[in-house]
PDB file of C-alpha atoms and ligand atoms in Angstrom:
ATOM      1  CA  UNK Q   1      92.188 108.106  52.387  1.00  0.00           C
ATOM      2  CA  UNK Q   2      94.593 109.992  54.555  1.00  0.00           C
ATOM      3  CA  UNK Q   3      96.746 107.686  56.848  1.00  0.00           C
ATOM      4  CA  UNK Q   4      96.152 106.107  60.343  1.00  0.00           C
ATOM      5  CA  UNK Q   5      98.706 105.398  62.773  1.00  0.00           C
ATOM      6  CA  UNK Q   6      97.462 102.647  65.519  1.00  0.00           C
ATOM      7  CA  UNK Q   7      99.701 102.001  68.157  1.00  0.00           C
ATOM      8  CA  UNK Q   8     101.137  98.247  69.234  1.00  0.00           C
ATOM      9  CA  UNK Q   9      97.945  97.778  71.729  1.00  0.00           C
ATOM     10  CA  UNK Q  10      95.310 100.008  70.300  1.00  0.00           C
ATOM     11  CA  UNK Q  11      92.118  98.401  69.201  1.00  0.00           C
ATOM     12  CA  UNK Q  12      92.192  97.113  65.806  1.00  0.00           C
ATOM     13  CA  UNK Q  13      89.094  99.398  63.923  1.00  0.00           C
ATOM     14  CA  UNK Q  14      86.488  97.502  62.720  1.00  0.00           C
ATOM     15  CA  UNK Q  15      86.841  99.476  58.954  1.00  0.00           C
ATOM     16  CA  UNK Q  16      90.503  97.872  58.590  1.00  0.00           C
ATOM     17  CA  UNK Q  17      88.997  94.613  59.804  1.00  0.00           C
ATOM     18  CA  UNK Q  18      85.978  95.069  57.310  1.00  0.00           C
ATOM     19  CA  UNK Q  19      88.237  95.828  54.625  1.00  0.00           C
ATOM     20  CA  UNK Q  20      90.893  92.749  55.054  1.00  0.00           C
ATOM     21  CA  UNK Q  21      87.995  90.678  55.470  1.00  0.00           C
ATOM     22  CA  UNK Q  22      86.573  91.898  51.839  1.00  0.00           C
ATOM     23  CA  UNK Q  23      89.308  91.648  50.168  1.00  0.00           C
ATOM     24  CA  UNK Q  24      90.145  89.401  47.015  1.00  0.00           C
ATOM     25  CA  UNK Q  25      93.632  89.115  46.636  1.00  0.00           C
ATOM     26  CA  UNK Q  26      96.366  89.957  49.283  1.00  0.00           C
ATOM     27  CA  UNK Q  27     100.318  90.772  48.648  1.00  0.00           C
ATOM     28  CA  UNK Q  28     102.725  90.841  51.452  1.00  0.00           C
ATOM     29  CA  UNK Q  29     106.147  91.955  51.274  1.00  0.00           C
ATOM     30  CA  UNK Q  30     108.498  91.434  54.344  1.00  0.00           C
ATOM     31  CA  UNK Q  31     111.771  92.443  55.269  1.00  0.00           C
ATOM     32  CA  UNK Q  32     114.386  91.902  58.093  1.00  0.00           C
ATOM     33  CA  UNK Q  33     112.191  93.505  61.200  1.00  0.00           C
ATOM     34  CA  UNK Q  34     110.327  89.845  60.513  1.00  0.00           C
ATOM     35  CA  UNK Q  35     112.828  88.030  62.067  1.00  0.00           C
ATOM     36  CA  UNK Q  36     114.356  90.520  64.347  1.00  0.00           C
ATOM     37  CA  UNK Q  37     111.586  88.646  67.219  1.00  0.00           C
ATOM     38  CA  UNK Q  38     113.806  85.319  65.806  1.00  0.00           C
ATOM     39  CA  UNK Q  39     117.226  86.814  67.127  1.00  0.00           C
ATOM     40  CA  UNK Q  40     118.229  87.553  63.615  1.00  0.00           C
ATOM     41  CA  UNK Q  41     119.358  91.403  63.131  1.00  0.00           C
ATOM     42  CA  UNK Q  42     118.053  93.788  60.763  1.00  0.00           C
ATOM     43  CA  UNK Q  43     120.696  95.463  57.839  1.00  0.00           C
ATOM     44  CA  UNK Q  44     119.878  99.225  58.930  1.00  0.00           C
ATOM     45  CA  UNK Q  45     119.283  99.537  62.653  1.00  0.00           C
ATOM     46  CA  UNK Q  46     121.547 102.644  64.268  1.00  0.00           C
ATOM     47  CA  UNK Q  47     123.445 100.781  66.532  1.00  0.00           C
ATOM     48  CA  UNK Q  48     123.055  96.929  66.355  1.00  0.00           C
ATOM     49  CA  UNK Q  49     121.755  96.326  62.103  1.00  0.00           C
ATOM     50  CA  UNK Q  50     124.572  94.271  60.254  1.00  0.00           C
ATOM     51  CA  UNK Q  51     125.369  97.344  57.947  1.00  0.00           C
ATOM     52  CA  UNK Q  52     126.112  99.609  60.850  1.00  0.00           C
ATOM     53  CA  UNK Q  53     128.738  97.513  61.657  1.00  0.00           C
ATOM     54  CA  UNK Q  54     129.837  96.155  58.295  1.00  0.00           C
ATOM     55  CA  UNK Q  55     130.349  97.580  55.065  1.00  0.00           C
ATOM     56  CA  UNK Q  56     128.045  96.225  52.537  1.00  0.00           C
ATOM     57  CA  UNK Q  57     130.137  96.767  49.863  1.00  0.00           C
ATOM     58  CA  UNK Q  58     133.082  94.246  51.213  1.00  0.00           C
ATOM     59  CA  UNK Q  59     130.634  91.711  52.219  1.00  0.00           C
ATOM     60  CA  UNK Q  60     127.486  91.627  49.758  1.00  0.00           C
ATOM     61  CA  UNK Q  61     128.776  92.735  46.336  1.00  0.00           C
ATOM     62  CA  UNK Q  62     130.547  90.750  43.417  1.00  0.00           C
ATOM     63  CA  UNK Q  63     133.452  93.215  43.873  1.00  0.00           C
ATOM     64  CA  UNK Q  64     133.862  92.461  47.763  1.00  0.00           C
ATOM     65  CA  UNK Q  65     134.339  88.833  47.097  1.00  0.00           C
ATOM     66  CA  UNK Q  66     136.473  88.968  44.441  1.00  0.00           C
ATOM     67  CA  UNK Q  67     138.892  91.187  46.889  1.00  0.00           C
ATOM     68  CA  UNK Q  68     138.905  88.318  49.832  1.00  0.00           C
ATOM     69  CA  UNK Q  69     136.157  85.822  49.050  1.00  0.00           C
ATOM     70  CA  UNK Q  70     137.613  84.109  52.345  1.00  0.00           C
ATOM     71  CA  UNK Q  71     135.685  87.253  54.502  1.00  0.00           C
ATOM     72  CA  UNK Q  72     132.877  87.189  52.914  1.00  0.00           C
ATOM     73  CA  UNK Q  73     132.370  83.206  53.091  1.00  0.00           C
ATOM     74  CA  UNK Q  74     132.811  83.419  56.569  1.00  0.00           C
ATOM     75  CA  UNK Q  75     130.552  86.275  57.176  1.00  0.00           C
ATOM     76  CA  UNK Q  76     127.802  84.068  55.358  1.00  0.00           C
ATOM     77  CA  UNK Q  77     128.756  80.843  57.545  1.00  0.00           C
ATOM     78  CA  UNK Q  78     128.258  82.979  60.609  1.00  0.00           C
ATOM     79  CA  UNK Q  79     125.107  84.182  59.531  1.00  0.00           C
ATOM     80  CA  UNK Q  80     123.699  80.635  57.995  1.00  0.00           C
ATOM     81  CA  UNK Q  81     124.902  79.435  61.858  1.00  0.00           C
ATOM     82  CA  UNK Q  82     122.257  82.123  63.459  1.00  0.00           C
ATOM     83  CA  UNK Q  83     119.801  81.635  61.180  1.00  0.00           C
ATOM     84  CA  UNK Q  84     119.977  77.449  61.637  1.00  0.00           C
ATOM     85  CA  UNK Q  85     119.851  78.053  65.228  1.00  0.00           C
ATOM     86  CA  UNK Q  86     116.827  80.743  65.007  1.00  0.00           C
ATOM     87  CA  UNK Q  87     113.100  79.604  65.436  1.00  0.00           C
ATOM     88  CA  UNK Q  88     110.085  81.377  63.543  1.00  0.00           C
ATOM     89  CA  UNK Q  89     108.297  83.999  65.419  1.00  0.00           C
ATOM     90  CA  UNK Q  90     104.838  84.237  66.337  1.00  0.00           C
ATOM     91  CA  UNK Q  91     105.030  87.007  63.246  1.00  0.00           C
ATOM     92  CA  UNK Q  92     106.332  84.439  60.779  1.00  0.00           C
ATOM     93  CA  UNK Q  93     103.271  81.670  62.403  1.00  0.00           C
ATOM     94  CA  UNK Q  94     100.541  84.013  61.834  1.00  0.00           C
ATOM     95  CA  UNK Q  95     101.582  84.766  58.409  1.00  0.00           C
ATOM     96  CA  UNK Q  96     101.443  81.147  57.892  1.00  0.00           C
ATOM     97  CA  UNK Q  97      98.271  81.320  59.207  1.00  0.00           C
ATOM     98  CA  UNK Q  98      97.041  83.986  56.683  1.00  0.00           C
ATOM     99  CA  UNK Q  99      98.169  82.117  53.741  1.00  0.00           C
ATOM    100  CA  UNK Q 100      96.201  79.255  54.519  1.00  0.00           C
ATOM    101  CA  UNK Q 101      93.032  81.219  55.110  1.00  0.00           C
ATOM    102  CA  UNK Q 102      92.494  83.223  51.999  1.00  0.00           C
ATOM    103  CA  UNK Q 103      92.477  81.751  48.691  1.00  0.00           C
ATOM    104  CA  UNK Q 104      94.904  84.345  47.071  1.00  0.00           C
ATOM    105  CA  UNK Q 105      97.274  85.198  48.937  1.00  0.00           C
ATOM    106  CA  UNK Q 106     100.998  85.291  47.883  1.00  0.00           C
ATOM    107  CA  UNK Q 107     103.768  86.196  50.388  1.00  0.00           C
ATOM    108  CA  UNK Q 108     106.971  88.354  49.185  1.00  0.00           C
ATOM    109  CA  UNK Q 109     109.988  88.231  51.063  1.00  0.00           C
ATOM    110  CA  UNK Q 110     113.071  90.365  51.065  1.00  0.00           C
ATOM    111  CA  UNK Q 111     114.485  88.094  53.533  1.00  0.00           C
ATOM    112  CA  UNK Q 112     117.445  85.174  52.964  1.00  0.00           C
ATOM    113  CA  UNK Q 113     116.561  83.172  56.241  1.00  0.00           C
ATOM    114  CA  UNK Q 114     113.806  80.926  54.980  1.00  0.00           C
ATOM    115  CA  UNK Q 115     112.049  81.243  57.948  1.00  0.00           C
ATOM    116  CA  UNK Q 116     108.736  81.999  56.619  1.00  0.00           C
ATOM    117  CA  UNK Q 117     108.808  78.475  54.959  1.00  0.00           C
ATOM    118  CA  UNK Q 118     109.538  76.814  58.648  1.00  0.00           C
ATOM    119  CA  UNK Q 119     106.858  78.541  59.769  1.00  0.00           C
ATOM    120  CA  UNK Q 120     104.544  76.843  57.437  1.00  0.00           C
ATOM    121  CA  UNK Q 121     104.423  79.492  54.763  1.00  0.00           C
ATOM    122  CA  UNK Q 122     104.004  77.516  50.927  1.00  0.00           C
ATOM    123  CA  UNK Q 123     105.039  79.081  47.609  1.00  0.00           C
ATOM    124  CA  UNK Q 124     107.080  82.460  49.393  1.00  0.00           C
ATOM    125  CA  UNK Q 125     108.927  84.482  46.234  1.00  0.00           C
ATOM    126  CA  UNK Q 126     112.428  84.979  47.281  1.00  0.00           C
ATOM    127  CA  UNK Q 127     113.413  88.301  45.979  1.00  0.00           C
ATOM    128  CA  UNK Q 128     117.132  88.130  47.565  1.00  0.00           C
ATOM    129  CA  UNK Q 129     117.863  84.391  47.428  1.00  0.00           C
ATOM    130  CA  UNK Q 130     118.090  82.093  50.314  1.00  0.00           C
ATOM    131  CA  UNK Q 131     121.005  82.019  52.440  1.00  0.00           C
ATOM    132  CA  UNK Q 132     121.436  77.626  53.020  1.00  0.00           C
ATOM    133  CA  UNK Q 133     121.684  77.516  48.828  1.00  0.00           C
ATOM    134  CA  UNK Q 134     124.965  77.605  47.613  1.00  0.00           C
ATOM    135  CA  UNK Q 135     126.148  78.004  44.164  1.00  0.00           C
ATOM    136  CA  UNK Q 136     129.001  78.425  41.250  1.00  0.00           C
ATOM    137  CA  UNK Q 137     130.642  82.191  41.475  1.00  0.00           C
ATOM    138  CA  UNK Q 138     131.038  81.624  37.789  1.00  0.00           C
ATOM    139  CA  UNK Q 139     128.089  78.944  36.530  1.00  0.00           C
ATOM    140  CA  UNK Q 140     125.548  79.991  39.325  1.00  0.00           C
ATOM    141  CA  UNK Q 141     125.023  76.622  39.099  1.00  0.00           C
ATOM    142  CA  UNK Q 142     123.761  74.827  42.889  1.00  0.00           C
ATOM    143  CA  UNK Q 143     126.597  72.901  44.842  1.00  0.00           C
ATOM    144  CA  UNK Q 144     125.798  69.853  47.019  1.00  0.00           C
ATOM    145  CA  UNK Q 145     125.936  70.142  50.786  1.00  0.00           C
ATOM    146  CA  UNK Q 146     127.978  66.894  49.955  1.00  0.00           C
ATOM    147  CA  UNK Q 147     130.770  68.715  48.170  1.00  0.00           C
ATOM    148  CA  UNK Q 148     130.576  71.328  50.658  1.00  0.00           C
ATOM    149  CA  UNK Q 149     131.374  69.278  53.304  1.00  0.00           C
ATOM    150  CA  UNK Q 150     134.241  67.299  51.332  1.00  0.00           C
ATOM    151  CA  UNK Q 151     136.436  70.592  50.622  1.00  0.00           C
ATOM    152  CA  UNK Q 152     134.840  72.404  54.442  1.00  0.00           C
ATOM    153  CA  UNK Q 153     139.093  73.145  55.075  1.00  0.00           C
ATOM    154  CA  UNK Q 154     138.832  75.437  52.272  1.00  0.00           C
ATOM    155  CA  UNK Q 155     137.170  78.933  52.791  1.00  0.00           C
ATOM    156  CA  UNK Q 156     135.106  79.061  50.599  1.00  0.00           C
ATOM    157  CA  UNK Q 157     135.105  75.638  48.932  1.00  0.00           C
ATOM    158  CA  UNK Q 158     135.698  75.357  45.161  1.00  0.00           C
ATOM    159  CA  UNK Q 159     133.453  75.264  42.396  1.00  0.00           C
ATOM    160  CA  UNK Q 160     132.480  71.479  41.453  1.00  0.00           C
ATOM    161  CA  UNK Q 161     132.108  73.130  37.814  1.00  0.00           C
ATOM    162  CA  UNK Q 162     135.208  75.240  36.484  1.00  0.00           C
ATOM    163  CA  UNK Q 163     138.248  76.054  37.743  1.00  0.00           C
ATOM    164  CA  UNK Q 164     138.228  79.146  38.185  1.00  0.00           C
ATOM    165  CA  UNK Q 165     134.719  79.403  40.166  1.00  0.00           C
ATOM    166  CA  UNK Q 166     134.040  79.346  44.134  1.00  0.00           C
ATOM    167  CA  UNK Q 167     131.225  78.638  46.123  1.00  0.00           C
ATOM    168  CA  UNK Q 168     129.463  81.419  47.254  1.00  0.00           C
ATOM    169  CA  UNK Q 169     125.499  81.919  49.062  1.00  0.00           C
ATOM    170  CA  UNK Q 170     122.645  81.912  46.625  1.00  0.00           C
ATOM    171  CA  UNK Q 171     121.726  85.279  47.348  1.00  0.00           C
ATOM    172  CA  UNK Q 172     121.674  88.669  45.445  1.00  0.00           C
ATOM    173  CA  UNK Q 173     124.417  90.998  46.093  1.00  0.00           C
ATOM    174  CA  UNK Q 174     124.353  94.541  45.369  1.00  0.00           C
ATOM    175  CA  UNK Q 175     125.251  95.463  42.117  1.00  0.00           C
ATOM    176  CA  UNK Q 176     123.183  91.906  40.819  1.00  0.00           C
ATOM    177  CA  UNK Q 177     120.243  91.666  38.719  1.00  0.00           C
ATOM    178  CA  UNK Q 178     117.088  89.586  40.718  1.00  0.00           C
ATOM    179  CA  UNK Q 179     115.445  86.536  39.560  1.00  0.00           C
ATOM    180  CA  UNK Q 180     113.355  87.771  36.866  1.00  0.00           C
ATOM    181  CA  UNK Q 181     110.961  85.177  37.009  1.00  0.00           C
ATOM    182  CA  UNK Q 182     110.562  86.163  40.731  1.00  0.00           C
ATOM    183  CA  UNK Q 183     110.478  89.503  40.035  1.00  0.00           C
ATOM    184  CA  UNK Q 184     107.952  89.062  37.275  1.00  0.00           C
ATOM    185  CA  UNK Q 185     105.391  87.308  39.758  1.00  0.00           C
ATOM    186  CA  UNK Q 186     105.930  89.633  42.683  1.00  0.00           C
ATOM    187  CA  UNK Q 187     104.842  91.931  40.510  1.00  0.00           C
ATOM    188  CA  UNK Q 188     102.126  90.547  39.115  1.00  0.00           C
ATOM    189  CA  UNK Q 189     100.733  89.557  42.734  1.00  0.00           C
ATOM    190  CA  UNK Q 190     100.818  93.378  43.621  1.00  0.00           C
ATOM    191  CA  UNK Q 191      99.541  94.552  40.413  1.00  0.00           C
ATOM    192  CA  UNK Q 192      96.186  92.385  41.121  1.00  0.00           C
ATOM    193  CA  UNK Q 193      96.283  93.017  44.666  1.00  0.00           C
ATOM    194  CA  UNK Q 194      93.094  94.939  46.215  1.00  0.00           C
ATOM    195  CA  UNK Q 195      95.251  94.792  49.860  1.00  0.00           C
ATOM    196  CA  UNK Q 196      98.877  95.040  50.847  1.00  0.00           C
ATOM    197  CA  UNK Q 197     100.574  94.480  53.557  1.00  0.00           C
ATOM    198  CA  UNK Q 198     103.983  95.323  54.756  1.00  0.00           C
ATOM    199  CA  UNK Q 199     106.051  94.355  57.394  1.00  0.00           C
ATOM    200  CA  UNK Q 200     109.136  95.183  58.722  1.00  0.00           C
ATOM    201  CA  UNK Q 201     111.301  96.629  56.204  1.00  0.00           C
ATOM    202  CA  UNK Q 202     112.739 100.039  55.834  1.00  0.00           C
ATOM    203  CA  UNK Q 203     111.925 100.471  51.896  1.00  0.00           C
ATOM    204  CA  UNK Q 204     115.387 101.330  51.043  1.00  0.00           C
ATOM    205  CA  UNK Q 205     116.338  98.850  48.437  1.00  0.00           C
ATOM    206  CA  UNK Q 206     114.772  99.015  45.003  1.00  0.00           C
ATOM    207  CA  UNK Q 207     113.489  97.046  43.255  1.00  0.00           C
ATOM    208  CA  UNK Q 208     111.854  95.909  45.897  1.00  0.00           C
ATOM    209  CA  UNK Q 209     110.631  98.640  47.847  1.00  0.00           C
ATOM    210  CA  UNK Q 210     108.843  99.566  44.341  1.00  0.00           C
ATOM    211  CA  UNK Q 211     106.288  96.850  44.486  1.00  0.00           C
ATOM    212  CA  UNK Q 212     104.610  98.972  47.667  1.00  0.00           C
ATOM    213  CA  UNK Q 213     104.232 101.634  45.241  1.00  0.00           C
ATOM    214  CA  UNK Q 214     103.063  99.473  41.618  1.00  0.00           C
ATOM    215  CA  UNK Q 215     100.142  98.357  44.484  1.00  0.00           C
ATOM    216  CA  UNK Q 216      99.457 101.612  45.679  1.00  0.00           C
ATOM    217  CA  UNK Q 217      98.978 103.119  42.120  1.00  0.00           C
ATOM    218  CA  UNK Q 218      96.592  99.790  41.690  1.00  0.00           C
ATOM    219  CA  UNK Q 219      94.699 101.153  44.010  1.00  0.00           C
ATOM    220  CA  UNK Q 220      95.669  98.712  46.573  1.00  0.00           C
ATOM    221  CA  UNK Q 221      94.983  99.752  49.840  1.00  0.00           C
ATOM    222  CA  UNK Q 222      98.318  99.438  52.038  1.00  0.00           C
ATOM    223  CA  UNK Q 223      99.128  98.314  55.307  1.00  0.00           C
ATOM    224  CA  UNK Q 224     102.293  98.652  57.098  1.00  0.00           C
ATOM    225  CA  UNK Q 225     103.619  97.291  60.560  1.00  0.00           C
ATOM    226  CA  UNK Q 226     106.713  98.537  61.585  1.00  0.00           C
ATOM    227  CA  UNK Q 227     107.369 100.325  65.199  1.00  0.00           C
ATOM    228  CA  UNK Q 228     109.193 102.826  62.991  1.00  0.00           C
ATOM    229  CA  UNK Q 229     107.862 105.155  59.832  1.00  0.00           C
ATOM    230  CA  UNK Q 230     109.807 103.522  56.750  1.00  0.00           C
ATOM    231  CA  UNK Q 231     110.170 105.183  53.063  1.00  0.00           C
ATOM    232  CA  UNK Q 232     106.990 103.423  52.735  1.00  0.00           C
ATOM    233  CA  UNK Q 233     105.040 104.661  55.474  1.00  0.00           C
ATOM    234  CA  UNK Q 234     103.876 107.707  53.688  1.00  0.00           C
ATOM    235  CA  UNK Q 235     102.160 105.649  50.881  1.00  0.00           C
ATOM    236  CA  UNK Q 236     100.218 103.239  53.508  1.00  0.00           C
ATOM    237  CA  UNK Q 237      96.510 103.732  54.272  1.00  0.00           C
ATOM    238  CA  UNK Q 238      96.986 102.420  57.872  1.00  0.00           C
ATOM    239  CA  UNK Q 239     100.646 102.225  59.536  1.00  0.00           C
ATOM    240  CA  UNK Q 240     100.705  99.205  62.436  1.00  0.00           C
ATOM    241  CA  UNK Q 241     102.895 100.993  64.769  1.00  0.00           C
ATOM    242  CA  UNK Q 242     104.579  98.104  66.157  1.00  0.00           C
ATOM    243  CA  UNK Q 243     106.489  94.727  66.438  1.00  0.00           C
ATOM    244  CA  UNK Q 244     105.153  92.083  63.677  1.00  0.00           C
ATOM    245  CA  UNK Q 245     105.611  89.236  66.206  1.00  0.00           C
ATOM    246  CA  UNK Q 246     102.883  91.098  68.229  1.00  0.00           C
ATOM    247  CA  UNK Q 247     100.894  93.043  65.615  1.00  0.00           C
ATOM    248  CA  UNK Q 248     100.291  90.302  63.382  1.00  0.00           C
ATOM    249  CA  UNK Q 249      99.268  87.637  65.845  1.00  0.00           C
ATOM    250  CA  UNK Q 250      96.824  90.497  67.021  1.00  0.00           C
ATOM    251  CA  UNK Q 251      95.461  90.753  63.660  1.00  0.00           C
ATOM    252  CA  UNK Q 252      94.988  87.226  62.886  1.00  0.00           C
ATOM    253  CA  UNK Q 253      93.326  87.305  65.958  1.00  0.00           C
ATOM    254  CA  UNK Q 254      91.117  89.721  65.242  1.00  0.00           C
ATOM    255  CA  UNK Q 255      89.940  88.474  62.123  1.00  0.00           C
ATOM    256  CA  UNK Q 256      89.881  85.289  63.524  1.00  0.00           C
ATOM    257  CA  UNK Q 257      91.814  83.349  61.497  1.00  0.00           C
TER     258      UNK Q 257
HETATM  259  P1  OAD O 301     116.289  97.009  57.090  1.00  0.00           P
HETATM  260  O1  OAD O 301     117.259  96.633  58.154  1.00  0.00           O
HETATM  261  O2  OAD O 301     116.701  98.049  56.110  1.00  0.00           O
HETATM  262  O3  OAD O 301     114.914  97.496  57.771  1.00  0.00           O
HETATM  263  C1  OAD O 301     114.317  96.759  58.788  1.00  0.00           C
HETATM  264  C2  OAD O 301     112.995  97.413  59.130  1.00  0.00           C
HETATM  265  O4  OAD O 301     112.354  96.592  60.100  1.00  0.00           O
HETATM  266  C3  OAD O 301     113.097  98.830  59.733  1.00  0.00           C
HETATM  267  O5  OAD O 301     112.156  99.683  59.102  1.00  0.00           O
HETATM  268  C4  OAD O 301     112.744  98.620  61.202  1.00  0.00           C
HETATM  269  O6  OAD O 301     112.061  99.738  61.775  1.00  0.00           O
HETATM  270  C5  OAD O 301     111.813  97.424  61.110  1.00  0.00           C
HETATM  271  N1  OAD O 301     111.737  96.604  62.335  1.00  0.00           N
HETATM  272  C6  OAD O 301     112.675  96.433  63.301  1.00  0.00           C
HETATM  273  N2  OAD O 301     112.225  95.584  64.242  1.00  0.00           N
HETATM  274  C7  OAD O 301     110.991  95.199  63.855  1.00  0.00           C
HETATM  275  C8  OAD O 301     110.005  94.331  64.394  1.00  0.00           C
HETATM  276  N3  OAD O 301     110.217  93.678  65.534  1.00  0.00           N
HETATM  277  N4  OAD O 301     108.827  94.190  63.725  1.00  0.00           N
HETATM  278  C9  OAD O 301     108.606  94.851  62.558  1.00  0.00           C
HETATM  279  N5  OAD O 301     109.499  95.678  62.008  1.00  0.00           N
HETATM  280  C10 OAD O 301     110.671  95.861  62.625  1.00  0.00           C
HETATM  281  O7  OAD O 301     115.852  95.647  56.353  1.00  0.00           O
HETATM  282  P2  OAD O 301     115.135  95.474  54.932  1.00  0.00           P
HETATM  283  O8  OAD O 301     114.223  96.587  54.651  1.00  0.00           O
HETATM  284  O9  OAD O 301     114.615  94.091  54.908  1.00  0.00           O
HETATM  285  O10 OAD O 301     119.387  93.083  50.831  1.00  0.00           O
HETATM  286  O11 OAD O 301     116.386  95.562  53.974  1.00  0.00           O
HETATM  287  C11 OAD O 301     116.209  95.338  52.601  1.00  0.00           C
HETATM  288  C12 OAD O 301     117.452  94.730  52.020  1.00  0.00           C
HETATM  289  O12 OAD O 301     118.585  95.507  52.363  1.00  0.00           O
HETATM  290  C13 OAD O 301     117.786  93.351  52.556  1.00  0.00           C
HETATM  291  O13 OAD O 301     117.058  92.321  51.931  1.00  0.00           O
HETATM  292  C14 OAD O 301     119.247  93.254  52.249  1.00  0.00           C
HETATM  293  C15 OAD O 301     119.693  94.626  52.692  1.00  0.00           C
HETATM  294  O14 OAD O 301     120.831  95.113  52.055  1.00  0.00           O
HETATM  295  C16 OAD O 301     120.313  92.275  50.336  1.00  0.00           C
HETATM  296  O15 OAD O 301     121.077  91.656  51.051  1.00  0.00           O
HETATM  297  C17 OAD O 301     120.276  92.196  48.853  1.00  0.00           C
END
């Protein structure tokens, strides 16, 4: 099936409808565009994403923090301070929405903010960690938001655990192997999937961009909403061409669900 684009406000066609509604098992993978409705901003945008101003390697690799772990705990306390004072969008709601509609149905984030599980989301896989988790440079063992607050004058705070450790955000840097366990069931949600959707991410980071295409060789059939093409556009049978806090509402509403 060659792919269709459908803009923001087009009408939704009754074959994608007829084909969401028949299928048995549904994978979604999200990225940043999400929550970019929430206030929160995306890694790769031109002007205004978080790696057009920053350089990923100081602030999201094991090397970075070893060179001033002091800049890269307080580029993590800025960020856990947006994403505390962020809401879920009507995106994140009517994903929520989804998973409680269809019996299998698992939901596979790239995103740290936990803000599919505020909107009511159950049993999200992780891929990158969550941002408000904090744990052991060394042990990767958690730390208490109790010892965190005790030793707040010191940026970051140290390990509870071994001397030579800090605390540090329970998220994967680059350069760091995922959760295998996670990894493992992403992938064995989008090896069984019959549909896939994905929303808001540019496909740039493996291995999570890679699930699109274990689906797509499945013979999933693949759904993308994104105002922009992504890497992953050219593998999806019908590209949403715009904002998930509009698009997916609209579909939810379409199916009525
Ligand atoms: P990116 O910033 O790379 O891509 C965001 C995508 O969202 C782009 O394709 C945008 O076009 C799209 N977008 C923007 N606004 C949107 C909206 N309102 N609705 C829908 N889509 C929108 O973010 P990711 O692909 O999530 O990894 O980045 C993947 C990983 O790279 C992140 O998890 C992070 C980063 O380095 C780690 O930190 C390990």
């Amino acid at each position: 099936m060659s792919r269709r684009t459908i803009q923001a406000d087009a009408e939704l066609c009754p074959e994608l409808l007829d084909r969401w509604r028949a299928a048995r098992r549904i994978a979604v993978l999200t990225g940043a565009g999400v929550s970019a409705e929430s206030g929160i901003p995306t890694f790769r945008a031109a002007q205004t994403g978080l790696w057009a101003q920053h350089d990923p390697m100081q602030l999201a690799s094991p090397e970075g923090f070893a060179a001033d772990p002091t800049l890269v705990w307080d580029w993590y306390a800025w960020r856990r301070r947006l994403i505390a004072e962020a809401q879920p969008n009507p995106g994140h709601h009517a994903l929520a929405r989804l998973g409680e509609a269809h019996p299998a149905f698992t939901l596979i984030t790239q995103n740290v903010d936990g803000l599919h599980q505020r909107a009511g989301s159950r049993a999200v896989l992780e891929l990158h960690g969550n941002i408000t988790r904090t744990i052991c440079s060394k042990t990767r063992r958690p730390i208490s938001e109790d010892w965190l607050a005790r030793h707040a004058d010191s940026r970051p705070p140290p390990s509870p655990y071994v001397a030579d450790g800090l605390a540090r955000p329970d998220v994967v840097w680059f350069g760091e192997a995922l959760d295998a366990a996670v990894l493992d069931q992403a992938t064995r949600a989008v090896q069984a999937c019959d549909l896939m959707l994905i929303v808001g991410t540019a496909g740039a980071v493996h291995p999570a961009a890679g699930l699109a295409a274990v689906a797509h060789s499945a013979g999933a059939l693949l759904i993308e909403i994104n105002p922009e093409t992504s890497a992953l556009t050219r593998l999806a049978d019908w590209h949403l061409a715009g904002p998930s806090a509009h698009c997916l509402p609209r579909l939810v509403g379409a199916l009525g669900q």
